[in-house]
CSV table of C-alpha atoms in Angstrom, one decimal:
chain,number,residue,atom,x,y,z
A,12,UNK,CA,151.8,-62.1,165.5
A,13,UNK,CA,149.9,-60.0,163.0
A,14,UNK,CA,150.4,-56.2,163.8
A,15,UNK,CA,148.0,-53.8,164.0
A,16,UNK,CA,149.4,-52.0,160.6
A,17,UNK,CA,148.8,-55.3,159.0
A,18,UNK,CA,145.3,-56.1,159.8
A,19,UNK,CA,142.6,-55.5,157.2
A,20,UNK,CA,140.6,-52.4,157.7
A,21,UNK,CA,136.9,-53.2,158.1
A,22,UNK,CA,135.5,-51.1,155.4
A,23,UNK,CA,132.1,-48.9,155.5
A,24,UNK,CA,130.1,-51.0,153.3
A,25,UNK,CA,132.1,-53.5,150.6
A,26,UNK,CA,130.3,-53.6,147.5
A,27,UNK,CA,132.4,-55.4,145.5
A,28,UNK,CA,131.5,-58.3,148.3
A,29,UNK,CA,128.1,-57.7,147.2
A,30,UNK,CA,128.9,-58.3,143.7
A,31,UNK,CA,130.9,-61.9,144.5
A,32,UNK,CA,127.9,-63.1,146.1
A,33,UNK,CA,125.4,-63.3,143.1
A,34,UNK,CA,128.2,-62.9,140.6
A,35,UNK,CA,127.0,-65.5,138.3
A,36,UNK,CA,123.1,-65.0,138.4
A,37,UNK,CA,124.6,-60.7,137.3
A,38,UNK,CA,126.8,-62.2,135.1
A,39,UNK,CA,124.2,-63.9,133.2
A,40,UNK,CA,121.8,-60.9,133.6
A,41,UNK,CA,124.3,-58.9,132.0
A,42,UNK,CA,124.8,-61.0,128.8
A,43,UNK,CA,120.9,-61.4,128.6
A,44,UNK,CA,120.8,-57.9,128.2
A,45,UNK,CA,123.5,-56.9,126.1
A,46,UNK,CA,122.5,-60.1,123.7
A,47,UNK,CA,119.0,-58.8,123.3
A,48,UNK,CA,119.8,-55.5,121.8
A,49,UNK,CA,116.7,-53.8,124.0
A,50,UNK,CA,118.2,-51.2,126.3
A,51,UNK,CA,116.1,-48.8,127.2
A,52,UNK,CA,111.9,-49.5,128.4
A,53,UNK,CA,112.7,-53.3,127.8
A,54,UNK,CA,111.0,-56.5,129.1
A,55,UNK,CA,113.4,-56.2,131.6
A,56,UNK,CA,112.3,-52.9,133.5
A,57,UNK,CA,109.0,-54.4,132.6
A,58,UNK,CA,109.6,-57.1,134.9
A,59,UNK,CA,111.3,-55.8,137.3
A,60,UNK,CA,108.9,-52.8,137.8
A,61,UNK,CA,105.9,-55.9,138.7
A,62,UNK,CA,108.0,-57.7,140.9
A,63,UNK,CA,109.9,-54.0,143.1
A,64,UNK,CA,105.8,-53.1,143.2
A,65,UNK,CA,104.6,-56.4,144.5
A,66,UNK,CA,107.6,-56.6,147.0
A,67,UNK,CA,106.5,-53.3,148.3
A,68,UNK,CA,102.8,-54.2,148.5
A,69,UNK,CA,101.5,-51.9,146.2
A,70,UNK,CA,100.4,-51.8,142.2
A,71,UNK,CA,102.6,-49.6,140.6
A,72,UNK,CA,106.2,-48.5,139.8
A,73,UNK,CA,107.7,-46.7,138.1
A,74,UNK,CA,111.8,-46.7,137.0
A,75,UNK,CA,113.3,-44.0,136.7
A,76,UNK,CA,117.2,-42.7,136.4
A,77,UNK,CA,117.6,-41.7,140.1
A,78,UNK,CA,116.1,-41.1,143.8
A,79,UNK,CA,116.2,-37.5,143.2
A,80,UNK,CA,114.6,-37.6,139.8
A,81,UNK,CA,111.7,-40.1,141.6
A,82,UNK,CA,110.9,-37.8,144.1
A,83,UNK,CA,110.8,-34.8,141.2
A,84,UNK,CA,108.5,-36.3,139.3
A,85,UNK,CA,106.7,-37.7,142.1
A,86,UNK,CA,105.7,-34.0,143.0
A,87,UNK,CA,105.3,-33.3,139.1
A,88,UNK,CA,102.9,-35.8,138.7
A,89,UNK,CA,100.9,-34.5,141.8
A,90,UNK,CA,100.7,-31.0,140.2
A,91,UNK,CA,103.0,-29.4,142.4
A,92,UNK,CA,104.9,-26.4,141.3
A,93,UNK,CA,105.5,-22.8,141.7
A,94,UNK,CA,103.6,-20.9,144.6
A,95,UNK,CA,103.6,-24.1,146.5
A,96,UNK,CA,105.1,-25.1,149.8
A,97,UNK,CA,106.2,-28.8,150.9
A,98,UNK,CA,107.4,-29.4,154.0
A,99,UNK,CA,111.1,-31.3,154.3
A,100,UNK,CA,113.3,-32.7,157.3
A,101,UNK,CA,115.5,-30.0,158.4
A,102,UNK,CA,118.0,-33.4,158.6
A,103,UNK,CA,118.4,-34.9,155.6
A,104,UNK,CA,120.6,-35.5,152.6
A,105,UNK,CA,119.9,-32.5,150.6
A,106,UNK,CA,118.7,-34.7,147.6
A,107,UNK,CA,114.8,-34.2,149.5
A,108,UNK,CA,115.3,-30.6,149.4
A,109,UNK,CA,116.5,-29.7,145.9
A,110,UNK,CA,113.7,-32.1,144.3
A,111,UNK,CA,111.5,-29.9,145.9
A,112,UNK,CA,113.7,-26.7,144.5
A,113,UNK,CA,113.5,-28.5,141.0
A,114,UNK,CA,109.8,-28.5,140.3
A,115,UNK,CA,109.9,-24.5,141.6
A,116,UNK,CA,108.5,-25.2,144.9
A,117,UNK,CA,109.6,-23.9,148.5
A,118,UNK,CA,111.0,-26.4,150.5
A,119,UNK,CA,109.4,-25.8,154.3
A,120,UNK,CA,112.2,-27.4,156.8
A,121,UNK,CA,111.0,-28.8,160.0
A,122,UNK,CA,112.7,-30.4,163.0
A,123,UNK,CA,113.0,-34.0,163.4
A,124,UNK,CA,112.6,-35.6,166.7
A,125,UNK,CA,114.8,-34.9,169.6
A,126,UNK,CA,116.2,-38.6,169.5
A,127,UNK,CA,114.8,-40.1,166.3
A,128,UNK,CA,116.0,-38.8,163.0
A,129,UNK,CA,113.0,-38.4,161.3
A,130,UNK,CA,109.6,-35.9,161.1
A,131,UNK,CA,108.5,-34.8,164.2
A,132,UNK,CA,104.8,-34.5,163.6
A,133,UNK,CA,103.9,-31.8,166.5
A,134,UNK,CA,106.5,-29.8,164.8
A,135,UNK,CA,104.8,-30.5,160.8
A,136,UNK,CA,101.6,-29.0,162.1
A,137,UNK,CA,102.7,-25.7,163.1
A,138,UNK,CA,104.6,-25.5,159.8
A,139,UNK,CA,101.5,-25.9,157.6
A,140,UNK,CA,99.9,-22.9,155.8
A,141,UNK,CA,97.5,-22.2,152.6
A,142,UNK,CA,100.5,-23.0,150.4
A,143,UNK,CA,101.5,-25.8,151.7
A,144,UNK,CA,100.9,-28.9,149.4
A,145,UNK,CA,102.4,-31.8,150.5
A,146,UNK,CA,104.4,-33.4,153.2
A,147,UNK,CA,108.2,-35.1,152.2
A,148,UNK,CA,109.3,-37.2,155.2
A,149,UNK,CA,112.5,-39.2,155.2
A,150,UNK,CA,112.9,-42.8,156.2
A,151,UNK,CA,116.5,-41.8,157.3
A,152,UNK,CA,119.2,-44.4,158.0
A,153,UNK,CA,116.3,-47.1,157.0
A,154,UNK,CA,113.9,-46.2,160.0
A,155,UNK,CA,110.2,-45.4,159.1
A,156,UNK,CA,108.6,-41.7,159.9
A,157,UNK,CA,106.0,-41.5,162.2
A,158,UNK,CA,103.1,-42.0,158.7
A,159,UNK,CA,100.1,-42.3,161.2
A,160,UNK,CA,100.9,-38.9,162.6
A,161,UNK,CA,101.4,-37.6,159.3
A,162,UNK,CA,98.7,-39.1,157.9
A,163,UNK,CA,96.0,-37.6,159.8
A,164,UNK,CA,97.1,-34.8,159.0
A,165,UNK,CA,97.6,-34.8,155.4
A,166,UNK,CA,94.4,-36.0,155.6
A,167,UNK,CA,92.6,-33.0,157.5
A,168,UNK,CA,94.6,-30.3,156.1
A,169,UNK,CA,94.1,-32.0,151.9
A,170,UNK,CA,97.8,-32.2,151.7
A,171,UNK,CA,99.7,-35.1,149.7
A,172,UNK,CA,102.4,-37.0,151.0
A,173,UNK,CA,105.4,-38.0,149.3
A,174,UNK,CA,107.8,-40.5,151.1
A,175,UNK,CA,111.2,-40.4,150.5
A,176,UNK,CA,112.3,-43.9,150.8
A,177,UNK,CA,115.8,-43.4,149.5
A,178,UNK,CA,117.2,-45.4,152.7
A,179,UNK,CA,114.4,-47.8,153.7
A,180,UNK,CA,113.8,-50.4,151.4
A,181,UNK,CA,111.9,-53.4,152.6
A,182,UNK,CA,111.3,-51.1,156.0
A,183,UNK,CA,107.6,-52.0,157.5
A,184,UNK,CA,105.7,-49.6,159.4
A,185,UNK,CA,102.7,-51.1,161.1
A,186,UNK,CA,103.4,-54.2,159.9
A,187,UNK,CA,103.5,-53.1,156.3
A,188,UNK,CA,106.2,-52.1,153.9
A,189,UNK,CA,107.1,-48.8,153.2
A,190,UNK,CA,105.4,-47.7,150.0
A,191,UNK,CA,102.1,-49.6,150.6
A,192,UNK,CA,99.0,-47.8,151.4
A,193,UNK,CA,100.7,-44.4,150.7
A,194,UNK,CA,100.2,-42.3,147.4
A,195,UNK,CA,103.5,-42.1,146.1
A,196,UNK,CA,106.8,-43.4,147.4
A,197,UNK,CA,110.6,-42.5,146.1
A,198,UNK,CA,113.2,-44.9,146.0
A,199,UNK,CA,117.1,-44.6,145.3
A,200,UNK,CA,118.7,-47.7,144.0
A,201,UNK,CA,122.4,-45.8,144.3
A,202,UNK,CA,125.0,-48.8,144.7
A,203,UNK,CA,125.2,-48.0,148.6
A,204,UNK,CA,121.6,-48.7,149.0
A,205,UNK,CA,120.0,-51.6,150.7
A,206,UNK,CA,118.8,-52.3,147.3
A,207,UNK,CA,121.6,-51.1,145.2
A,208,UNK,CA,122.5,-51.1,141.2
A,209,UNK,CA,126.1,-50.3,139.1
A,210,UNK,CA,124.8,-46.8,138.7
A,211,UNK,CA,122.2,-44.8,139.8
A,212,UNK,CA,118.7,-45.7,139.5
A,213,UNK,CA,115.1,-45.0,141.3
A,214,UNK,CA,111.8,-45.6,141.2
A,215,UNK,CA,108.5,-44.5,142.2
A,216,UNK,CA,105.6,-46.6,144.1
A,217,UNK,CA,102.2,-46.0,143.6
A,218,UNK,CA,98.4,-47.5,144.4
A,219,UNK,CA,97.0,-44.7,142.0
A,220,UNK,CA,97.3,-45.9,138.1
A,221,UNK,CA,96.7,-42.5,136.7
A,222,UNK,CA,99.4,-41.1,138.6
A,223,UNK,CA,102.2,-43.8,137.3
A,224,UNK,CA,101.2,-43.2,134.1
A,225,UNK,CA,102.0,-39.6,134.2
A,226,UNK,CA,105.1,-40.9,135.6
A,227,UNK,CA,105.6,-43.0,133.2
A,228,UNK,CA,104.9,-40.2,130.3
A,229,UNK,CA,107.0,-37.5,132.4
A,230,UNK,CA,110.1,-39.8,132.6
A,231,UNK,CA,109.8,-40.2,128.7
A,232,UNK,CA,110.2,-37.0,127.2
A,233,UNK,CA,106.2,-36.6,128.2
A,234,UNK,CA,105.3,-39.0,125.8
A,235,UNK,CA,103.3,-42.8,125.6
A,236,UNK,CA,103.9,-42.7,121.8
A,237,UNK,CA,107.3,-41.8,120.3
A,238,UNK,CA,106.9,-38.0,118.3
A,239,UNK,CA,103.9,-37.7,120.3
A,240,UNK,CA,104.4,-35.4,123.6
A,241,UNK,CA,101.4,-34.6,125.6
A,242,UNK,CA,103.2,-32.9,128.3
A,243,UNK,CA,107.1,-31.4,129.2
A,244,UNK,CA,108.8,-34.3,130.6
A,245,UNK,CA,112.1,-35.2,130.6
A,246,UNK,CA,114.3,-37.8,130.3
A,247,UNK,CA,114.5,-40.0,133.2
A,248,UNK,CA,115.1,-43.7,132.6
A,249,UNK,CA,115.6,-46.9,134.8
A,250,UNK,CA,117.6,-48.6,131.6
A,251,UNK,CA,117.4,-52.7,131.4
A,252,UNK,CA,121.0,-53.1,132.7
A,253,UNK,CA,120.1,-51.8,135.6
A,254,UNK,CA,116.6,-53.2,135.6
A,255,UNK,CA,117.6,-57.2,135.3
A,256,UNK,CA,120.5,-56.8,138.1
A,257,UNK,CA,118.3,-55.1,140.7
A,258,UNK,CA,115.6,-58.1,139.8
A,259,UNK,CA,118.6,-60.4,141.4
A,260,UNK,CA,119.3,-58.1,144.1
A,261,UNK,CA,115.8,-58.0,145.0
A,262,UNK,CA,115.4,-62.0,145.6
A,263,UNK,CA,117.9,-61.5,148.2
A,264,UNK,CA,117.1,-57.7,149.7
A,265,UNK,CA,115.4,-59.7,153.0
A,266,UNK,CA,118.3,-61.9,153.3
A,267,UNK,CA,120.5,-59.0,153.2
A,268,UNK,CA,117.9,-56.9,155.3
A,269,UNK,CA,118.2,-59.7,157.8
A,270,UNK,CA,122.2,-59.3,157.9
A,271,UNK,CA,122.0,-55.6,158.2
A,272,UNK,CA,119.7,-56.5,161.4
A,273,UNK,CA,121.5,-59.2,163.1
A,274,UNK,CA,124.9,-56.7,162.8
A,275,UNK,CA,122.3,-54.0,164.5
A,276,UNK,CA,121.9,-56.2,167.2
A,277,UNK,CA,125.1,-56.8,168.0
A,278,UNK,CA,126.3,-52.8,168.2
A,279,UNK,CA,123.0,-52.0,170.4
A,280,UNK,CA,123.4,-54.5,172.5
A,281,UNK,CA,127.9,-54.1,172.8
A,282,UNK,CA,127.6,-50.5,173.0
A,283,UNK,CA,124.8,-50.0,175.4
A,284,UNK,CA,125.3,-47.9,178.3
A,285,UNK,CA,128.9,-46.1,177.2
A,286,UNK,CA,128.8,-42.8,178.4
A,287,UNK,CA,128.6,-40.2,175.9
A,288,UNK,CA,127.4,-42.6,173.3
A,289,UNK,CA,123.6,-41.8,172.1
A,290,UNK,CA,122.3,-45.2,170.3
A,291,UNK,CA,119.8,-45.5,167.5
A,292,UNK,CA,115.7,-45.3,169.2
A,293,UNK,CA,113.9,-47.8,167.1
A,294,UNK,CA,110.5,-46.1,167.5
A,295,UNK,CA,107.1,-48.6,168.4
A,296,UNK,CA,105.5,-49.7,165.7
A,297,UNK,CA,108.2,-49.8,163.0
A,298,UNK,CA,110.7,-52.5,161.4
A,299,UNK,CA,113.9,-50.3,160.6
A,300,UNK,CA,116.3,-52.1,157.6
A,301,UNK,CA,119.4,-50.4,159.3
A,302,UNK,CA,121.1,-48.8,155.7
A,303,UNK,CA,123.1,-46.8,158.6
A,304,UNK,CA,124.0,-47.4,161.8
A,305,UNK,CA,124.7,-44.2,163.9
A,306,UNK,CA,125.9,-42.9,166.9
A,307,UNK,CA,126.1,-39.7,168.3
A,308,UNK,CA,128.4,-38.1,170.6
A,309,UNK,CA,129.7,-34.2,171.1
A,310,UNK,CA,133.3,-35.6,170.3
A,311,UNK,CA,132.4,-37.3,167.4
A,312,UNK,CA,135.9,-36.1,165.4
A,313,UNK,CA,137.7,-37.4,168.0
A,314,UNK,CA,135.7,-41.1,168.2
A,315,UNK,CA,136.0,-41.0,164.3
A,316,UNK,CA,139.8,-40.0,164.6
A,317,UNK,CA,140.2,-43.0,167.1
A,318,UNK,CA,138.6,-45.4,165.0
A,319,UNK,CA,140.7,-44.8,161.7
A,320,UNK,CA,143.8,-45.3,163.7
A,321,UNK,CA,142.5,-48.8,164.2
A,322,UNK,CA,141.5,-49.6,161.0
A,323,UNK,CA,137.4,-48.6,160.8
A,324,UNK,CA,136.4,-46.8,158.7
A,325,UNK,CA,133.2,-44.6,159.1
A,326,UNK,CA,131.4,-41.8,157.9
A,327,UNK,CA,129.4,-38.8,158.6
A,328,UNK,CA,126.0,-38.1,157.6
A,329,UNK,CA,125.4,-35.1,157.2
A,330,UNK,CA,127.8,-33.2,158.7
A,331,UNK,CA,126.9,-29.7,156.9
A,332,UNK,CA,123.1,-28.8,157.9
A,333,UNK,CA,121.1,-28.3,154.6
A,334,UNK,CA,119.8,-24.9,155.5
A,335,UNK,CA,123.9,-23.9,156.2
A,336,UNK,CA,124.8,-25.1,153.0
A,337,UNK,CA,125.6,-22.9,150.0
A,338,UNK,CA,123.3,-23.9,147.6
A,339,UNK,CA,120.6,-22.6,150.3
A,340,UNK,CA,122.1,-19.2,151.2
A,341,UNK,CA,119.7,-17.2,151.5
A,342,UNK,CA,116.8,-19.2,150.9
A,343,UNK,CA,116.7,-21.5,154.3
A,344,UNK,CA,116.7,-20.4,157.6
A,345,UNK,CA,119.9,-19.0,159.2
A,346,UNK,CA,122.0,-20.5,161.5
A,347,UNK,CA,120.6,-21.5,165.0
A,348,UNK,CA,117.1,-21.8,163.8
A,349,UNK,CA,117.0,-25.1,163.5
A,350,UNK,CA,119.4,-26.7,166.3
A,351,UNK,CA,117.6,-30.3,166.1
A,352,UNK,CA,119.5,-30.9,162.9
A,353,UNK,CA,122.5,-28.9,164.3
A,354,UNK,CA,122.7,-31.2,166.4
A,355,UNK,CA,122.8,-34.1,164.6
A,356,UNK,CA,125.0,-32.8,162.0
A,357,UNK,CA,127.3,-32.1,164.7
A,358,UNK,CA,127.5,-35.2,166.7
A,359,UNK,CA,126.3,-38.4,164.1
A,360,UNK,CA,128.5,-40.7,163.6
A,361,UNK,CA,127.9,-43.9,161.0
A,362,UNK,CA,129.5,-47.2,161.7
A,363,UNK,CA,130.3,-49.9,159.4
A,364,UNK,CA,127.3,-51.9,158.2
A,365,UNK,CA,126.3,-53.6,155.4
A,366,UNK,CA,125.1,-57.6,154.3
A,367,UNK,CA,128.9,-58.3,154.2
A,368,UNK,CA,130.2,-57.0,156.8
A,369,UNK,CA,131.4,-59.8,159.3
A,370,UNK,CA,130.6,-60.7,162.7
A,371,UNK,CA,133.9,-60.7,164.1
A,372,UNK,CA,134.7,-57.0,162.0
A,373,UNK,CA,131.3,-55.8,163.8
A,374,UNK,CA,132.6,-56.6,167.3
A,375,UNK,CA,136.2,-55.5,166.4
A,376,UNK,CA,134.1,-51.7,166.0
A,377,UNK,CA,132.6,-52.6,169.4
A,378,UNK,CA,135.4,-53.2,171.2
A,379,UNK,CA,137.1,-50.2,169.4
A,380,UNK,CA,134.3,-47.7,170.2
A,381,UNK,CA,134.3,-49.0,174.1
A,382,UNK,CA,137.4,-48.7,174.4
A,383,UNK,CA,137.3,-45.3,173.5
A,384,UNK,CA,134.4,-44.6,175.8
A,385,UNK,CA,136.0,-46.0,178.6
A,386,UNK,CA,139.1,-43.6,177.8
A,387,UNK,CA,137.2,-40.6,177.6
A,388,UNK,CA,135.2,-41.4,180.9
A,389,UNK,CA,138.7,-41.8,183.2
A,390,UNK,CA,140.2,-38.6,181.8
């Protein structure tokens, strides 16, 4: 018999699977680029720029070198700056905070919802004031925000909304996919995403031409013309590498969204009812792409500790509070001000998941996570 020292470990998320699968459209990607000489604001980011903002159902995007540097400039190209306030998940990677910091604005931190990771929109009200500008909800783990809620009121209070759609590619809300029907949407294309390069990479979504092409100006140096600079930019690029493989990954991102579901289904449905195991809420109205699939529990470093002894691995997101963090000191809120995301930092758990993950390595993680359940509920 195999022993248990010998069996694989099922990995968080295999990329180099990912790579296997279309290894020989990226292959010839590759070599189309690197044979054309054109690497920078080629034919390829050309292309692939049309076809990310027709997947996403809206007219324009924009690539840049990162999901940090798309939500930047997305709040750069909507004026925002010093003096202003935008208001941020208190529960988030800190990425949504310090693009905020960037452009010299405050970041505002508000709650999330008591069992859904994202915005809570009874708590973004009572945050606005005169300086705030815009609203920057998360899609976290791949689940939409509550955008009607937020909507109105953007929309009675003249605020802007920037999404930050890092972790919800090809996510619909209302039947529609994230980035449609909004003014400006931030993507990551960080090899863990749904929609993942070999480097980083972003891009911004957009229904309003002027605003991409001050996006397009501020990622080049703030220029349409080379020597000619109409504004400070910088220099933020979505290079043609990049560009021609994500064009390949992007013919398959509902295939692979599909996967990501089916696995979701299986740990909602083998791990319901455990005791002491809080399960993703999918809330009404919205079509979550599942880039993480958490749990939470109080004794989550003892369920993570259990796991790695039997070959899982898994991860936690976030487990320091951005407001607790260093780079914040001072700045944020102290601690205990904000217990919603205490809470989650404290207790979130992410297992496996991922287009390549197996069936039978999805309920070897179920059967590892009852068990453990079970344990703790004897004792």
């Amino acid at each position: 018999m195999t022993s248990r020292a010998e069996t694989p470990r099922v990995p968080f998320l295999d990329l180099k699977a990912a790579y296997e699968e279309l290894r020989p459209e990226t292959d010839a990607a590759v070599a189309r680029v690197l044979d054309s000489g054109r690497y920078l604001l080629g034919p390829e980011l050309e292309r692939f720029e049309a076809e990310f903002a027709a997947y996403c159902e809206t007219d324009h995007a924009v690539g840049v070198n990162s999901g940090m540097d798309a939500l930047q400039l997305a709040l750069r190209g909507l004026g925002i700056g010093p003096g202003d306030e935008v208001i941020v998940p208190s529960h988030t990677y800190i990425a949504s905070w310090l693009a905020v910091s960037a452009t010299g604005a405050t970041p505002v931190p508000v709650e999330p919802h008591e069992d859904h990771p994202t915005l809570d929109p009874l708590l973004v009200e009572k945050a606005i004031t005169p300086r705030t500008r815009a609203l920057l909800p998360v899609h976290l783990y791949g689940h939409p925000a509550d955008m009607d809620a937020l909507r109105e009121l953007a929309d009675r209070h003249g605020l802007h909304i920037v999404e930050d759609a890092a972790q919800a590619h090809g996510a619909r809300y209302r039947g529609r996919r994230i980035g449609a029907g909004s003014s400006v949407a931030a993507f990551s294309f960080y090899p863990g995403k749904n929609l993942g390069c070999f480097g980083d990479g972003g891009a911004v979504v957009t229904g309003d031409p002027e605003l991409a092409e001050r996006l397009r100006m501020l990622r080049n140096y703030g220029s349409r013309q080379k020597y000619s600079h109409e504004m400070k930019g910088t220099n933020s690029r979505l290079d043609e590498m990049q560009a021609a493989v994500l064009r390949i990954r992007l013919a398959h991102l509902d295939d692979w969204n599909g996967r990501r579901s089916a696995l979701a289904a299986e740990y909602l449905s083998g791990l319901a009812g455990l005791p002491g195991i809080g399960l993703p809420v999918t809330a009404p109205g919205t079509d979550p792409v599942w880039h993480l699939f958490t749990v939470r529990t109080e004794r989550r470093d003892e369920l993570r500790s259990h796991l790695d002894a039997r070959g899982i691995d898994t991860l936690t997101h976030y487990p320091v509070p951005v407001h607790l963090s260093p780079a914040y000191a001072g700045e944020a809120p102290p601690e205990g001000s904000l217990p919603r995301a205490e809470s989650f930092a404290r207790q979130v758990l992410s297992l496996p998941i991922g287009p390549h993950l197996e069936r039978t390595q999805a309920l070897r993680v179920i059967d590892a996570v009852r068990e453990w359940a079970e344990r703790v509920d004897r004792a």
